[in-house]
Tab-separated table of C-alpha atoms and ligand atoms in Angstrom:
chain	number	residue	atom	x	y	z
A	1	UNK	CA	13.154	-74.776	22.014
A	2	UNK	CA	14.839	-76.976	18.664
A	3	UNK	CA	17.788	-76.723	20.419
A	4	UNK	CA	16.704	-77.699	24.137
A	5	UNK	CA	15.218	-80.548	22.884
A	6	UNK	CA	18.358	-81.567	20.246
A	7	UNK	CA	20.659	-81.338	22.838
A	8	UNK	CA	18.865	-81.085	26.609
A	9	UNK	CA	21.939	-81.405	28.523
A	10	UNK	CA	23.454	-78.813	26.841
A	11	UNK	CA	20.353	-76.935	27.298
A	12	UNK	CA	20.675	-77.520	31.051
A	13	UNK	CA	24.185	-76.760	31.727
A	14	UNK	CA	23.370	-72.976	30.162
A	15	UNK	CA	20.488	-72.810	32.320
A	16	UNK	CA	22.637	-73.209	35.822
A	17	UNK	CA	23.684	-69.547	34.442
A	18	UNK	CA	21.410	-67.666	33.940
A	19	UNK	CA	17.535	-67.254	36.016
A	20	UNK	CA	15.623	-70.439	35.411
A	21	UNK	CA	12.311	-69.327	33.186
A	22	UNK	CA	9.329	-71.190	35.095
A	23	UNK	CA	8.347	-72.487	31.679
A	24	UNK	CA	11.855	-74.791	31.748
A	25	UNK	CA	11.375	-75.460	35.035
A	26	UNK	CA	8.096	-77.309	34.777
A	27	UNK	CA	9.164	-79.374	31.374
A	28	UNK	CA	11.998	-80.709	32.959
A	29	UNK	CA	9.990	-81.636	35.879
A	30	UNK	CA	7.793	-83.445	33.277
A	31	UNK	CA	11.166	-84.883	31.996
A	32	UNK	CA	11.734	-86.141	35.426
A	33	UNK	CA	8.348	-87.728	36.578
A	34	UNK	CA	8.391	-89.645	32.978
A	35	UNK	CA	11.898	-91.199	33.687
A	36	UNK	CA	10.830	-92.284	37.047
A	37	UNK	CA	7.835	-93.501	35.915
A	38	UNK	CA	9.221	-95.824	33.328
A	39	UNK	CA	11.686	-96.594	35.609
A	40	UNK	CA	9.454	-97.764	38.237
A	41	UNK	CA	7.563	-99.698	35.916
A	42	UNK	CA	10.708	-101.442	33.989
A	43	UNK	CA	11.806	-102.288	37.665
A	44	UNK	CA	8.426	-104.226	38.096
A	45	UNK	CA	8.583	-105.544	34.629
A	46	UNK	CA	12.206	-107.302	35.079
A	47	UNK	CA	12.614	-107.949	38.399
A	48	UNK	CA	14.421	-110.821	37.395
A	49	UNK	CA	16.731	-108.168	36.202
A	50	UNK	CA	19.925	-108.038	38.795
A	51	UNK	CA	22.803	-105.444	38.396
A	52	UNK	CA	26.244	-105.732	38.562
A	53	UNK	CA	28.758	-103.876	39.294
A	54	UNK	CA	32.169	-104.774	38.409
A	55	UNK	CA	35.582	-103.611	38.389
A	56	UNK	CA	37.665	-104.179	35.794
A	57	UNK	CA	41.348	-103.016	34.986
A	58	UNK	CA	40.803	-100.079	37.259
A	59	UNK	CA	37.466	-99.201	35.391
A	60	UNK	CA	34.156	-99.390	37.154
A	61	UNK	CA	31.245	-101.059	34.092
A	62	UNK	CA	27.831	-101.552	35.060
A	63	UNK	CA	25.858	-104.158	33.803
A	64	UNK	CA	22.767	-106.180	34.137
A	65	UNK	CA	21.765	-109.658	33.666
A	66	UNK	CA	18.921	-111.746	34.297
A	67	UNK	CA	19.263	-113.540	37.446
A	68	UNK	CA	17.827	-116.750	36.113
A	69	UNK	CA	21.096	-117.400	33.956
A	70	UNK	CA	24.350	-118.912	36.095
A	71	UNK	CA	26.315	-115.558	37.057
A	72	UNK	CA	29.865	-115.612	35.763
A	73	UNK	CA	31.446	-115.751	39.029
A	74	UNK	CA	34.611	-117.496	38.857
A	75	UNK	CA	35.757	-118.434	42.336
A	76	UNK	CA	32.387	-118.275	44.284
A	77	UNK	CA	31.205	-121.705	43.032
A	78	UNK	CA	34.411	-123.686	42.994
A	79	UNK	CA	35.168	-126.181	45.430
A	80	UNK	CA	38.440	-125.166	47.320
A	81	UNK	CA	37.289	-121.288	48.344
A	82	UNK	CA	33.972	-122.903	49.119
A	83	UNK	CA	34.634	-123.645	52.887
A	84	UNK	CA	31.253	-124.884	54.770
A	85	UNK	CA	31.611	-125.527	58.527
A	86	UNK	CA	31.307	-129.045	58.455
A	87	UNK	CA	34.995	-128.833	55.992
A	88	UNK	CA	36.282	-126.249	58.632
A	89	UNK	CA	35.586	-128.233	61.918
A	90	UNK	CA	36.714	-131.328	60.223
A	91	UNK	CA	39.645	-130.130	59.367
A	92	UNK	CA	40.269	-129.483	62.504
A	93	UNK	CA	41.027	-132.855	63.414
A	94	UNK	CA	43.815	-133.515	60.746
A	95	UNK	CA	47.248	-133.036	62.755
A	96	UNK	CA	49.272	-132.065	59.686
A	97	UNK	CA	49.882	-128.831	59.338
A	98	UNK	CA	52.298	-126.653	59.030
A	99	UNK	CA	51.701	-123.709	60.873
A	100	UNK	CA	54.823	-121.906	63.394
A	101	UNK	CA	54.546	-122.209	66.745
A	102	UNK	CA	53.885	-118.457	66.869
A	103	UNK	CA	50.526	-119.493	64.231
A	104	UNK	CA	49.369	-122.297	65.795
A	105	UNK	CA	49.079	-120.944	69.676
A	106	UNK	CA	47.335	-117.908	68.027
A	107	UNK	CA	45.101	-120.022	65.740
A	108	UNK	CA	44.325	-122.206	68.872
A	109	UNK	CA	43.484	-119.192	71.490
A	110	UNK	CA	40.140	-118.310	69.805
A	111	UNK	CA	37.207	-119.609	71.588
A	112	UNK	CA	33.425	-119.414	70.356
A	113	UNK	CA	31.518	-117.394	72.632
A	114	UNK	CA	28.170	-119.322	71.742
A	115	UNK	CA	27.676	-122.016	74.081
A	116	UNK	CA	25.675	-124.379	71.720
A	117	UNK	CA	27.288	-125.463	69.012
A	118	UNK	CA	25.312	-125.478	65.249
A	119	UNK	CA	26.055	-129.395	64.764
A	120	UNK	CA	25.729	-132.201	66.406
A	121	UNK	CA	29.021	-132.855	68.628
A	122	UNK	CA	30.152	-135.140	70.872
A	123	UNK	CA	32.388	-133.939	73.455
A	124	UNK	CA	36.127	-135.735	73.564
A	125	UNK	CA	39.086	-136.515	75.798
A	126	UNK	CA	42.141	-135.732	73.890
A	127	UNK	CA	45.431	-137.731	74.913
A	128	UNK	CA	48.043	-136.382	74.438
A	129	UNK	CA	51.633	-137.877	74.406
A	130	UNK	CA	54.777	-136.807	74.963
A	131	UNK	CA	57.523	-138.930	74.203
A	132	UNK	CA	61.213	-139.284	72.616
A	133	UNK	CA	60.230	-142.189	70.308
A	134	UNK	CA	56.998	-144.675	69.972
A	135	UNK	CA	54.500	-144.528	72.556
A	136	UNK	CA	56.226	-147.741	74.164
A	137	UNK	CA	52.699	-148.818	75.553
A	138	UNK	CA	51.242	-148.939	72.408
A	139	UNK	CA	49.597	-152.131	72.431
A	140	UNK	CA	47.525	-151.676	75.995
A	141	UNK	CA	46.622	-148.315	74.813
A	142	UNK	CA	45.116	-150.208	71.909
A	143	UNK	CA	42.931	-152.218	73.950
A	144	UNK	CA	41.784	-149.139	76.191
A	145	UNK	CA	40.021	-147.066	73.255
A	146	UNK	CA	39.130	-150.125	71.164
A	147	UNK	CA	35.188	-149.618	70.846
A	148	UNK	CA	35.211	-145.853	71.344
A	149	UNK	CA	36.005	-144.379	68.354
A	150	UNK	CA	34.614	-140.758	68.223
A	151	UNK	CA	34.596	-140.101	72.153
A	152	UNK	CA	39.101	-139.685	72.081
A	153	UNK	CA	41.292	-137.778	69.869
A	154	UNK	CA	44.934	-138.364	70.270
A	155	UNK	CA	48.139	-135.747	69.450
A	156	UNK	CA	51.751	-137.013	70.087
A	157	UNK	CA	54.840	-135.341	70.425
A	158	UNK	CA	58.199	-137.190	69.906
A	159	UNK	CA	61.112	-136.049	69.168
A	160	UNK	CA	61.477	-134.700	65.759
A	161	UNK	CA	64.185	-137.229	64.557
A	162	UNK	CA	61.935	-139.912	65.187
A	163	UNK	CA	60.305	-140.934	61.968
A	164	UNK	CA	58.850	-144.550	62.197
A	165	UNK	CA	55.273	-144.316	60.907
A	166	UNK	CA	52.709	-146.022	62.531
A	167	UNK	CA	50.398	-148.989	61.379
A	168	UNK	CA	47.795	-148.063	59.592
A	169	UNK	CA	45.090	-150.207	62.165
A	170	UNK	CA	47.096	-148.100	65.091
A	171	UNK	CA	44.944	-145.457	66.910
A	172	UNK	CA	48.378	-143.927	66.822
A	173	UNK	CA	48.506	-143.680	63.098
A	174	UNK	CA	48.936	-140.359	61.374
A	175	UNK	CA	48.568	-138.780	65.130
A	176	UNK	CA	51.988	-136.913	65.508
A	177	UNK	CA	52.162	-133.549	65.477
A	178	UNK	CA	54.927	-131.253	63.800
A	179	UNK	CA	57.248	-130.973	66.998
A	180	UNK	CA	61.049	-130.019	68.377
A	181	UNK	CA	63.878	-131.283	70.257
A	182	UNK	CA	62.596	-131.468	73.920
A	183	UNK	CA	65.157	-131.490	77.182
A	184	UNK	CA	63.616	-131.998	80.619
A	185	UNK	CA	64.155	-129.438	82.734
A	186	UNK	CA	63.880	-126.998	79.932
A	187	UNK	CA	61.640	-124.538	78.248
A	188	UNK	CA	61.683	-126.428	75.019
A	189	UNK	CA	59.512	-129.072	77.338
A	190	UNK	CA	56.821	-126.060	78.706
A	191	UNK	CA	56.607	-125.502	74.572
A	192	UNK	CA	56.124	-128.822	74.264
A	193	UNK	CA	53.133	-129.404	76.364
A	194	UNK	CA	51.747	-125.548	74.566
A	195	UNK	CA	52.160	-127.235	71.398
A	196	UNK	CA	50.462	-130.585	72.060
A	197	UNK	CA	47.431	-128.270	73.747
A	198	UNK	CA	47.377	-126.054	70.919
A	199	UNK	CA	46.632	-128.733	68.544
A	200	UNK	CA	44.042	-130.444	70.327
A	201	UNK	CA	42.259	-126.794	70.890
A	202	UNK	CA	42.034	-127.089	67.413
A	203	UNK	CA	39.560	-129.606	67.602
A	204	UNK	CA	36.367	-128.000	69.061
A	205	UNK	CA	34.706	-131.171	70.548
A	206	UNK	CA	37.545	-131.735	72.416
A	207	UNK	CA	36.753	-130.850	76.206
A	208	UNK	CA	39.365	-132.553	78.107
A	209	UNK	CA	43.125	-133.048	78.022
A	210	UNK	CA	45.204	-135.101	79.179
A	211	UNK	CA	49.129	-135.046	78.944
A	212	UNK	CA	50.729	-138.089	79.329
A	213	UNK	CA	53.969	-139.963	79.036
A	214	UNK	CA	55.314	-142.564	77.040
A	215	UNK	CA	55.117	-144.583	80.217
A	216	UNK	CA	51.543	-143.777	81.412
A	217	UNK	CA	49.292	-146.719	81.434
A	218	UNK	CA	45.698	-146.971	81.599
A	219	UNK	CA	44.390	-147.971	85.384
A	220	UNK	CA	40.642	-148.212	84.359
A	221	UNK	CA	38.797	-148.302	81.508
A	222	UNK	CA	37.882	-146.267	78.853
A	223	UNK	CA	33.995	-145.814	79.577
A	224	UNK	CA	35.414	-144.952	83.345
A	225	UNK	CA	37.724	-142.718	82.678
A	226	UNK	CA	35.791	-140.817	80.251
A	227	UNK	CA	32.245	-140.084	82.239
A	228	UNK	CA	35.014	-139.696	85.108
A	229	UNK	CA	36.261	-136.814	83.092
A	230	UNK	CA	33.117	-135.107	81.259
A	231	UNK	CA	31.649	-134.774	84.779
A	232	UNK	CA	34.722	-133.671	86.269
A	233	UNK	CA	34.006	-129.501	87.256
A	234	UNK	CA	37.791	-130.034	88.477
A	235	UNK	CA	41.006	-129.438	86.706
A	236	UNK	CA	43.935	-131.752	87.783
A	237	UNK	CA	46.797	-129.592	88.120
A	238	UNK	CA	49.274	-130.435	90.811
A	239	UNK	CA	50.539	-127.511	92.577
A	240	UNK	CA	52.017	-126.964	96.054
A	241	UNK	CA	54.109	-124.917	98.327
A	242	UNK	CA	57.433	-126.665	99.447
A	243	UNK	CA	59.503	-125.496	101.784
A	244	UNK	CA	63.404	-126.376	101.233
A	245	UNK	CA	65.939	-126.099	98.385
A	246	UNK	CA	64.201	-127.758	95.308
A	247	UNK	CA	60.404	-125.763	96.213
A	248	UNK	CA	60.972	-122.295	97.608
A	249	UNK	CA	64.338	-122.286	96.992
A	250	UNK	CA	64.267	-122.241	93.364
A	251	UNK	CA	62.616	-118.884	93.464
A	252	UNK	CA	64.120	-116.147	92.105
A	253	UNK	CA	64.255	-112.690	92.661
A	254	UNK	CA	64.824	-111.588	88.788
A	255	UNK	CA	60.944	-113.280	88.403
A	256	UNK	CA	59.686	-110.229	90.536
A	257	UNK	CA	57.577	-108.454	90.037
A	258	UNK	CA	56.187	-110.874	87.395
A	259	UNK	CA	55.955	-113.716	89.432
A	260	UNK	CA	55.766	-112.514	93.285
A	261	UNK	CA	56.912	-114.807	95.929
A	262	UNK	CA	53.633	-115.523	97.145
A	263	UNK	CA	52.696	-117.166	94.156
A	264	UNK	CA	55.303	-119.559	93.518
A	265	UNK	CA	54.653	-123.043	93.484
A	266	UNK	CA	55.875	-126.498	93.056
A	267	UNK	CA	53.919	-129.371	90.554
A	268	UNK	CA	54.890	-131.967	88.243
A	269	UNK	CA	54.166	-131.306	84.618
A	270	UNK	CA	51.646	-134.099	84.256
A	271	UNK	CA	48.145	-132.707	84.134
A	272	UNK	CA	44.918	-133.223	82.959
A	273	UNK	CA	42.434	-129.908	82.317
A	274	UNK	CA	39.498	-128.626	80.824
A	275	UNK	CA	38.618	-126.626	77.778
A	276	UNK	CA	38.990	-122.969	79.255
A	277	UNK	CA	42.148	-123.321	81.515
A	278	UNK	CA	43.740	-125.258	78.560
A	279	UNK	CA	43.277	-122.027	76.447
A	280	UNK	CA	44.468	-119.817	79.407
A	281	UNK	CA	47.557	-122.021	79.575
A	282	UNK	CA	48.578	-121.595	75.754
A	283	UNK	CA	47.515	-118.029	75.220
A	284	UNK	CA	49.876	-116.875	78.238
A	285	UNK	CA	52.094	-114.005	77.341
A	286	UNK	CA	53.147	-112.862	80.759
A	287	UNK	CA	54.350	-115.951	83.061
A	288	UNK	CA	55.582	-118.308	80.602
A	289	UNK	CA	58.080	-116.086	78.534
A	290	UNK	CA	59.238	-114.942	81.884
A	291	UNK	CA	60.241	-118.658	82.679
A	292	UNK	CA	61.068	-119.564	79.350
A	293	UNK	CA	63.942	-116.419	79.574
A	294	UNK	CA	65.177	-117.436	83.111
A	295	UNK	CA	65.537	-121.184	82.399
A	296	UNK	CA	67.486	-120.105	78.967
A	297	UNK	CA	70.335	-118.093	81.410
A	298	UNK	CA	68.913	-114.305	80.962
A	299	UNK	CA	69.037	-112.775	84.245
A	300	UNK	CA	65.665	-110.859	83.879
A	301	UNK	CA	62.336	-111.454	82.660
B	401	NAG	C1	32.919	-130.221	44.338
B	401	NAG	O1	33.299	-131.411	45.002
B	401	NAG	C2	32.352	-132.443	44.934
B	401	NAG	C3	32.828	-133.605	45.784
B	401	NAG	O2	34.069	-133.386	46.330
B	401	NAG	C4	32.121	-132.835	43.476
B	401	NAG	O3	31.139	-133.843	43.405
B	401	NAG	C5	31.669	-131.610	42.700
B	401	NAG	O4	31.548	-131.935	41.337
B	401	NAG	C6	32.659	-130.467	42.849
B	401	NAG	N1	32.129	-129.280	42.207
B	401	NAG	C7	32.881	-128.474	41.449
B	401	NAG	C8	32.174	-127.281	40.918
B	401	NAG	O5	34.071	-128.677	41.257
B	402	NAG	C1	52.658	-123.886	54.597
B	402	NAG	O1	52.324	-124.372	53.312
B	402	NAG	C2	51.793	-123.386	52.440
B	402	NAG	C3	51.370	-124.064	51.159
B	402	NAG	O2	52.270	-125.063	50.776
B	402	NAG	C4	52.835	-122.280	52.213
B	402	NAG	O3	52.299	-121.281	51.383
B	402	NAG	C5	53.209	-121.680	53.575
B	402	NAG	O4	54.231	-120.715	53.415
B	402	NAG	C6	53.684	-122.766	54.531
B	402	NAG	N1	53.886	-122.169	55.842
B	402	NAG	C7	54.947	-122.426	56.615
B	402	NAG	C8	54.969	-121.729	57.924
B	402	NAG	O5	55.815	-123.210	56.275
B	403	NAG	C1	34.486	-150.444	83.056
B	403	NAG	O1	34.785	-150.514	84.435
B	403	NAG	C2	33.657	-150.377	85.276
B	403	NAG	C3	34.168	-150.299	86.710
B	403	NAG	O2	35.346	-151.002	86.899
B	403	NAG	C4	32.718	-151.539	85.041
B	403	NAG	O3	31.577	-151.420	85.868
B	403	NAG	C5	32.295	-151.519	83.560
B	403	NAG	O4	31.485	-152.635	83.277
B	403	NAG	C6	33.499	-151.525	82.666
B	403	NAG	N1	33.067	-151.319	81.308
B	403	NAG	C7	33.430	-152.097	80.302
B	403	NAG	C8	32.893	-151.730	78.943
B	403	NAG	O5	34.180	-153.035	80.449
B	404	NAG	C1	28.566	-138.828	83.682
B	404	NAG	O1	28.565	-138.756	82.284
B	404	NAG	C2	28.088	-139.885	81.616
B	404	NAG	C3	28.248	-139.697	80.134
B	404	NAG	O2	28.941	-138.554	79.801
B	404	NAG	C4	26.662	-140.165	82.022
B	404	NAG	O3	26.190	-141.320	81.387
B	404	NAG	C5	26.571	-140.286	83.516
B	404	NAG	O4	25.237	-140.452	83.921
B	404	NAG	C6	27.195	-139.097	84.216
B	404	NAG	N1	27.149	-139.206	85.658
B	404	NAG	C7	27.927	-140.002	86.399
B	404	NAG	C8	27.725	-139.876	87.863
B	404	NAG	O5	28.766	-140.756	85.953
């Protein structure tokens, strides 16, 4: 018995060998309903008491603190890993980025699939431009969203050699997106109009888009134009079927059986759409690259 109770574990390990005496049996019992005992009643005692459990150079060390002190965390409580929503959907509005083309369509094909959103928002039209240079309109574009700050966002696309920053008073001001050479007629223009989309999706309260061209002027006015829209169940998308050289004639067989015959359709590239076929239009991964590998000379998509 001096030596069970000098060295217990000891004790125990020799007892997995041989027949347990019943004696043994019930004192470590005893043993055992003492320790949870105290246990039980140190838990109640400090319940301040948290544990943690950290890992350190490869080795695990548990310790415990009382909650009531500032835990040692190091990242948790500074600023920049500390990313609330209101800092994530803002963000969302800031066109300067630099993610690939590849990042941003993928970035801008999630959708929430909760309906309401957790803040207040106010649904938006975004315009978006495409142009070589300046939006050459500027100043009547001025005029049409003067007064309606927080009901527009706007995203242009020039071409990338164009540098000229915009006033600060400008709507247009700090508004252009990260963008490439564009060619009409190409599929650097189809990219184009993904890219301008893409950004906007960024922007959760937008609803509408428009694409536009440095040409485009305003017909009505902004009040209009904008209940016009946000009532609008319709998306304006021209397509039609043309008979003749420059419609059904510029169907190709090498697009079967990706794009069938049936389906082939004329339109200009103007449009303006709604939240859910704007996000069908840049996550596309089947008719697009098909076009995109015809128009660049490859005989098959
Ligand atoms: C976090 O940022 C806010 C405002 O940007 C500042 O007031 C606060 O002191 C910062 N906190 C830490 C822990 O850096
Ligand atoms: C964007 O900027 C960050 C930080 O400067 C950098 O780590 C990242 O590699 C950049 N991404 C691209 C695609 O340039
Ligand atoms: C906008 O145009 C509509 C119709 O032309 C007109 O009734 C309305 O008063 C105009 N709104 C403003 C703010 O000028
Ligand atoms: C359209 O929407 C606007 C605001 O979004 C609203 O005031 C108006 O009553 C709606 N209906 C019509 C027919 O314009």
């Amino acid at each position: 018995m001096k030596n069970q109770n000098q060295n217990p574990f000891a004790a125990a390990v020799k007892h997995i060998n041989g027949p347990l005496p019943l004696v043994n049996l019930l004192s470590w019992f005893f043993f055992f309903v003492c320790g949870l005992t105290l246990g039980i009643i140190l838990c109640f005692h400090y319940k301040s008491f948290s544990f943690n459990l950290q890992l350190n150079n490869g080795q695990f060390s548990i310790f415990t603190s009382p909650s009531t002190l500032p835990l040692v965390t190091n990242e948790i409580t500074s600023n920049t890993s500390h990313v609330g929503l209101k800092e994530y959907v803002e963000r969302a509005n800031n066109v300067a980025h630099n993610m690939t083309d590849e990042e941003l369509l993928w970035r801008a094909s999630m959708t929430p699939r909760i309906q309401e959103f957790p803040f207040h928002n106010v649904p938006k039209v975004a315009f978006m431009f495409l142009t070589r240079g300046p939006v050459l309109l500027a100043p009547l574009w001025e005029k049409f969203f003067k007064g309606h700050k927080g009901l527009y966002s706007i995203y242009v696309h020039s071409d990338p050699s164009f540098n000229e920053p915009e006033p600060e008073f400008s709507v247009f001001h700090g508004r252009r997106i990260p963008s490439k050479k564009v060619e009409w007629g190409h599929a650097s223009m189809i990219e184009a109009e993904r890219r301008l989309l893409a950004n906007a999706l960024l922007d959760f309260s937008n609803q509408r888009f428009v694409l536009l061209s440095e040409t485009c002027i305003p017909l009505y006015n902004f009040s209009t134009i904008y209940s016009y829209l946000m009532n609008s169940t319709q998306n304006f998308v021209e397509a039609y079927d043309l008979p003749g050289p420059v419609g059904r004639g510029r169907y190709s067989i090498h697009m079967s059986p990706i794009i069938k015959r049936r389906q082939w359709r004329k339109g200009s590239q103007w449009f303006e759409m709604d939240r859910d076929l704007a996000i069908e239009v840049i996550s596309d991964r089947k008719y697009f690259p098909c076009i995109s590998k015809l128009l660049q000379g490859f005989l098959l998509c």
